[in-house]
One Martini backbone bead per residue (centre of mass of N, CA, C, O) as a GRO file, in nm:
protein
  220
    1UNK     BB    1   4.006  -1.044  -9.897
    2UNK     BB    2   3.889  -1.288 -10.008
    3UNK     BB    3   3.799  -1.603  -9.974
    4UNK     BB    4   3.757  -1.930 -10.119
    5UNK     BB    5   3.484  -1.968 -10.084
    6UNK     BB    6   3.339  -1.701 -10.173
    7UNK     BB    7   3.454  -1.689 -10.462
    8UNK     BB    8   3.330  -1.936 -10.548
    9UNK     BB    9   3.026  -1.896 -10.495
   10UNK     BB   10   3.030  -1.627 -10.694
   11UNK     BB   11   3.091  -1.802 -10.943
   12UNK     BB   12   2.883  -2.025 -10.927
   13UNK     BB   13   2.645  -1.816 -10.945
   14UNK     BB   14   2.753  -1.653 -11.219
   15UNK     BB   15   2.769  -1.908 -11.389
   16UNK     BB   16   2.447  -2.017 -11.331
   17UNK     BB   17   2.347  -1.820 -11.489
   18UNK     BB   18   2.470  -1.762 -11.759
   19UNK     BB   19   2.332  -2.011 -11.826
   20UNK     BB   20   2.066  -1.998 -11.805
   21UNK     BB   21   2.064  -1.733 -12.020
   22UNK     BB   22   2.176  -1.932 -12.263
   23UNK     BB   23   1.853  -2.100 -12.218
   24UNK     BB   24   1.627  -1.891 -12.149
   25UNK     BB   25   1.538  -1.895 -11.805
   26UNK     BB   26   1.663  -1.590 -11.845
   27UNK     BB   27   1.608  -1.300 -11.813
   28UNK     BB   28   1.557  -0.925 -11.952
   29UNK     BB   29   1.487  -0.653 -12.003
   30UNK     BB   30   1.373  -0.698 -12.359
   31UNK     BB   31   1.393  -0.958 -12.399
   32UNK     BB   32   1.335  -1.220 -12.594
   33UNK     BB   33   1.178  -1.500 -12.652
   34UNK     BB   34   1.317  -1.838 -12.674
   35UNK     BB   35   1.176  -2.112 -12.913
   36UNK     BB   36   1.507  -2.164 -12.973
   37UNK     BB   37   1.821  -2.285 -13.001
   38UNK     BB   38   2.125  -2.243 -13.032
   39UNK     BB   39   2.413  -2.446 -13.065
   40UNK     BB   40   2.580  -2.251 -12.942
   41UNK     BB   41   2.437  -2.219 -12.666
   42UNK     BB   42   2.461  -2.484 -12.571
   43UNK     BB   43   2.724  -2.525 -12.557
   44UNK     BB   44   2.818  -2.283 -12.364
   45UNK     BB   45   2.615  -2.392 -12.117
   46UNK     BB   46   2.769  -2.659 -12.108
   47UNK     BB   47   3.048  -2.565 -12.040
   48UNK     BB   48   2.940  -2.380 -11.763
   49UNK     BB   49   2.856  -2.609 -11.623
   50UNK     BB   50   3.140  -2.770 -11.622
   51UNK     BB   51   3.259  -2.544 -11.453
   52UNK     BB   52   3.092  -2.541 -11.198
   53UNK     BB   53   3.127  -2.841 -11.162
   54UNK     BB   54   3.393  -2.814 -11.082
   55UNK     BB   55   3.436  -2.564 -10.845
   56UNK     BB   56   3.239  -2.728 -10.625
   57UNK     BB   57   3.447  -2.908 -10.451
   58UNK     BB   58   3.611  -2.641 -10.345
   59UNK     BB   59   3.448  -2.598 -10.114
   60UNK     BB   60   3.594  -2.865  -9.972
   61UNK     BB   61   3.923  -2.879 -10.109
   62UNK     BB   62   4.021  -2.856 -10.395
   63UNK     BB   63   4.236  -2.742 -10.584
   64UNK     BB   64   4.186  -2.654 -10.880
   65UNK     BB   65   4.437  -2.647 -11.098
   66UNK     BB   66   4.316  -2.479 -11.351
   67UNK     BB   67   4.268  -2.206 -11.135
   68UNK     BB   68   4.461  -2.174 -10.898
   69UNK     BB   69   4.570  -1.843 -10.966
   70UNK     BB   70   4.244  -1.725 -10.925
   71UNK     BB   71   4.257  -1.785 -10.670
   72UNK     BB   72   4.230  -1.816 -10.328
   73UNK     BB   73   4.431  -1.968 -10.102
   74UNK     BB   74   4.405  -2.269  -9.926
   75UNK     BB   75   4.463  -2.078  -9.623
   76UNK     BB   76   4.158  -1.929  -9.658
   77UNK     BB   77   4.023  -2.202  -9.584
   78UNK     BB   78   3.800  -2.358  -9.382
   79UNK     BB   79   3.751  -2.626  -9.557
   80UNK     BB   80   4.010  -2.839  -9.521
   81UNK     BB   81   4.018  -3.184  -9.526
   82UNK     BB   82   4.356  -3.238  -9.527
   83UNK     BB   83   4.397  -3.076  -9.294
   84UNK     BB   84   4.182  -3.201  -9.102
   85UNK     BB   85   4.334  -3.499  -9.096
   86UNK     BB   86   4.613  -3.387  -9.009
   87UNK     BB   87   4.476  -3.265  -8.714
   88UNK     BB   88   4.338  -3.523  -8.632
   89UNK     BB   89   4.650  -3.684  -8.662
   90UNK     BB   90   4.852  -3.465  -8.481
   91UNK     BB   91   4.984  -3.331  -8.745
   92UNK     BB   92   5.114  -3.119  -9.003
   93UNK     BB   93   5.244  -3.305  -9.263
   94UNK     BB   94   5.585  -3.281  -9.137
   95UNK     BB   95   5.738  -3.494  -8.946
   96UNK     BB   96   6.052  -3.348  -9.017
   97UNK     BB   97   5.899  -3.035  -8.919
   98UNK     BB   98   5.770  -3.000  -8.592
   99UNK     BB   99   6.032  -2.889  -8.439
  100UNK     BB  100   6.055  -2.524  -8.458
  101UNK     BB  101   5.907  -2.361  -8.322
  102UNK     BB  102   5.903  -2.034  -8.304
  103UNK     BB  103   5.785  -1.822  -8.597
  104UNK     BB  104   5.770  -1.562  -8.748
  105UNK     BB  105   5.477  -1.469  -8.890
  106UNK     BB  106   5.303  -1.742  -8.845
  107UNK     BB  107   5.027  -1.624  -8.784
  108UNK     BB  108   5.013  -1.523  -9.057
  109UNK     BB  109   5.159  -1.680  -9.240
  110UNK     BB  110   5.200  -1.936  -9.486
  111UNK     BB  111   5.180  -2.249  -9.583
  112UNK     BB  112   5.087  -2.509  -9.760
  113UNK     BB  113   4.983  -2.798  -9.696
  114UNK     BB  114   5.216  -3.013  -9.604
  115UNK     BB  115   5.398  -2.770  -9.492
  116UNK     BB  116   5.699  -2.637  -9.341
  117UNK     BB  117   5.837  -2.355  -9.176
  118UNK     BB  118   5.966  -2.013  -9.270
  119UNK     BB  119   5.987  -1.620  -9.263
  120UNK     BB  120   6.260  -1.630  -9.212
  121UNK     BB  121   6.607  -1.639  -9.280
  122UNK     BB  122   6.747  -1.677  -9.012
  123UNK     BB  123   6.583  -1.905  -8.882
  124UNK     BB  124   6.671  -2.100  -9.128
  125UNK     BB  125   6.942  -2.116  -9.057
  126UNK     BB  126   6.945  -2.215  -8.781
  127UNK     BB  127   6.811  -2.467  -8.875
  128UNK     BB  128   6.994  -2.572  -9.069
  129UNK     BB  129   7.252  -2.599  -8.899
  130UNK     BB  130   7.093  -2.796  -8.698
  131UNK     BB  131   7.013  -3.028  -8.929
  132UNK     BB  132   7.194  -3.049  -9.197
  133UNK     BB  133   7.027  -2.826  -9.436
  134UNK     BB  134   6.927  -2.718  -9.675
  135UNK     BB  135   6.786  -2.438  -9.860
  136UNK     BB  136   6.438  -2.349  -9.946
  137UNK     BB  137   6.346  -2.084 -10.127
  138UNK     BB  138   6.039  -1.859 -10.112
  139UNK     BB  139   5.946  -1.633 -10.349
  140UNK     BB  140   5.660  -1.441 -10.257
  141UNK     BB  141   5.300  -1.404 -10.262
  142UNK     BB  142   4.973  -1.293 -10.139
  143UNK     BB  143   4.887  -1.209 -10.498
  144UNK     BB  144   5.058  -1.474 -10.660
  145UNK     BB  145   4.925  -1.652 -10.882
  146UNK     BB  146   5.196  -1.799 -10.980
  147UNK     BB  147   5.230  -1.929 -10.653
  148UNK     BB  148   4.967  -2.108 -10.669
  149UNK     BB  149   5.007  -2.282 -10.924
  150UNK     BB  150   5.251  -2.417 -10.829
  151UNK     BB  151   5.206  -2.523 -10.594
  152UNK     BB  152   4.908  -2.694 -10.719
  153UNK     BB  153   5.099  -2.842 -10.954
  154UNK     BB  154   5.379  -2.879 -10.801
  155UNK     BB  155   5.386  -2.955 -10.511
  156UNK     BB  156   5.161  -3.164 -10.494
  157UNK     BB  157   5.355  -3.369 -10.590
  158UNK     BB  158   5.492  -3.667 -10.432
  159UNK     BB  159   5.809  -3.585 -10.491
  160UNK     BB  160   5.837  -3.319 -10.429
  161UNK     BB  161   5.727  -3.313 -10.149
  162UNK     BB  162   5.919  -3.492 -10.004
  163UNK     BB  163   6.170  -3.330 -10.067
  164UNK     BB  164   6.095  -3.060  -9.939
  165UNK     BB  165   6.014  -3.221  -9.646
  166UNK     BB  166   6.313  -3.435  -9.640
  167UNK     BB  167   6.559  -3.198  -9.705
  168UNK     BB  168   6.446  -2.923  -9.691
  169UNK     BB  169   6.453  -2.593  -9.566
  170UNK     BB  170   6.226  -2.359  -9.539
  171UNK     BB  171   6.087  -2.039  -9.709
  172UNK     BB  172   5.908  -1.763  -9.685
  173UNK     BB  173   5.976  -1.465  -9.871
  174UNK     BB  174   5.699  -1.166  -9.882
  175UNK     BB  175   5.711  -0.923 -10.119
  176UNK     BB  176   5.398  -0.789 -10.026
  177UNK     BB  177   5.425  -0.772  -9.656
  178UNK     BB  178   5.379  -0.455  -9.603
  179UNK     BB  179   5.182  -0.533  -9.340
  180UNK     BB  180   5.418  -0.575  -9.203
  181UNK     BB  181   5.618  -0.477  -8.903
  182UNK     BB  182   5.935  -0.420  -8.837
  183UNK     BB  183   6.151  -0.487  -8.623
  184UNK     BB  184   6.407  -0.288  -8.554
  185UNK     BB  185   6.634  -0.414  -8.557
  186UNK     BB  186   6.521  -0.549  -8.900
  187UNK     BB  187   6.607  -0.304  -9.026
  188UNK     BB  188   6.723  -0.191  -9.338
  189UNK     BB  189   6.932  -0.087  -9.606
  190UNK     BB  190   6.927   0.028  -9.913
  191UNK     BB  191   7.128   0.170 -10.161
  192UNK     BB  192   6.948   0.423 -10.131
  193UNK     BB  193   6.949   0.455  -9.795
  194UNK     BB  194   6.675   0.337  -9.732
  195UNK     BB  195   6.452   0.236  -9.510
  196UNK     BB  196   6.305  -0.073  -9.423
  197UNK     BB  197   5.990  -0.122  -9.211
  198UNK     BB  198   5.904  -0.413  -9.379
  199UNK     BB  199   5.873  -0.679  -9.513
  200UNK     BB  200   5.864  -0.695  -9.799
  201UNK     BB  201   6.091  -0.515  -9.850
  202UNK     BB  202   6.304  -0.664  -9.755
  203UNK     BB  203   6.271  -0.908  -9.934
  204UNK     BB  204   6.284  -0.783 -10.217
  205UNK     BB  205   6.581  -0.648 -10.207
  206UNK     BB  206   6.704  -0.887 -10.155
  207UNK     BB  207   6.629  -1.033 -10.449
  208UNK     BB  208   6.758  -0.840 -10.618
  209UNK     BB  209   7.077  -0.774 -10.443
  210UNK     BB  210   7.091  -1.149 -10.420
  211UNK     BB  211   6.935  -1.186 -10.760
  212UNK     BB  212   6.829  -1.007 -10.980
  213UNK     BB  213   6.493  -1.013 -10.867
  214UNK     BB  214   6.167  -0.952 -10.894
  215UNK     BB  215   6.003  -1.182 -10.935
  216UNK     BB  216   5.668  -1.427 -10.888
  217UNK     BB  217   5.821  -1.662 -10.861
  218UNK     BB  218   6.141  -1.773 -10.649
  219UNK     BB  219   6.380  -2.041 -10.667
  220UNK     BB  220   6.655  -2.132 -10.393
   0.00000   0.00000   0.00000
């Protein structure tokens, strides 16, 4: 998968072409002399550019709340600003979890930015009964747009964001993780006997069989 920087600078540079063409700036072998646009293409062309212009802080870390949903997830960001202030002063972003300590598939799983929990869900029942905190369950997915836009749209709100990183604890778990492979322990049997050895199965199957839903996002 593409990373967000390379997605968005591909976006930028496909649409201030589209932009030119509309201009007559840019030509196609075959295509005629444009002597004057219509206003149909000048505004087009206006559309098109004030979207380019749009895109182009998300290089820099923007969340691009609008089209966030078709972008690749803000961990995927080399530059984000966000995470550097927060890696800066210290801190996770969530000083209510940060001692965490080791955690499955973190190296590889992550949550948005100024978020902290778990990628497993034995490991956050043993933290929340530590902490005595409910858990806030995130059946999310690495491919999952619309688990995307709602980070992006609603957990972002500053009231949203409190309470999940000052009442629950957290946990994502990632229904399409089907790259990860799990340790033998932790490998499930679902109804219909089949051995389940990746990480995405165990979990999607879990969301089936004790909530009978398979789509995401799915918060509980």
């Amino acid at each position: 998968l593409l990373d967000r920087e390379t997605f968005l600078s591909i976006w930028i540079v496909v649409f201030s072409l589209l932009g030119f063409y509309l201009l007559g700036k840019l030509k196609f072998k075959g295509d005629s002399d444009l002597k004057s646009i219509s206003v149909t293409r000048l505004f087009l062309s206006i559309v098109t550019f004030s979207f380019v212009m749009y895109m182009i802080p998300g290089l820099w870390g923007a969340p691009l709340k609008a089209i966030s949903g078709y972008v690749p997830p803000m961990t995927t960001q080399d530059f984000d600003i966000e995470r550097l202030i927060v890696e800066n002063s210290g801190g996770s972003g969530n000083a209510h979890h940060d001692d965490l300590g080791p955690r499955k598939y973190s190296d590889i799983l992550h949550l948005p930015t100024g978020f902290n929990g778990f990628f497993d869900l034995d490991e956050a029942k043993a933290y929340a009964k530590k902490v005595n905190k409910p858990i806030f369950v995130d059946f999310t997915g690495k491919t999952c747009a619309n688990c995307r836009e709602m980070e992006n749209s609603v957990w972002t709100d500053k009231e949203v964001k409190r309470i999940l990183n000052e009442e629950y604890v957290m946990v994502a778990l990632y229904a399409d993780a089907n790259f990860i492979d799990l340790a033998e322990e932790d490998y499930v049997t679902n109804e219909d006997g089949k051995v389940l050895k990746r990480l995405g199965s165990k979990n999607l199957n879990y969301q089936m069989e004790r909530f009978n839903m398979n789509a995401q996002p799915y918060y509980v």
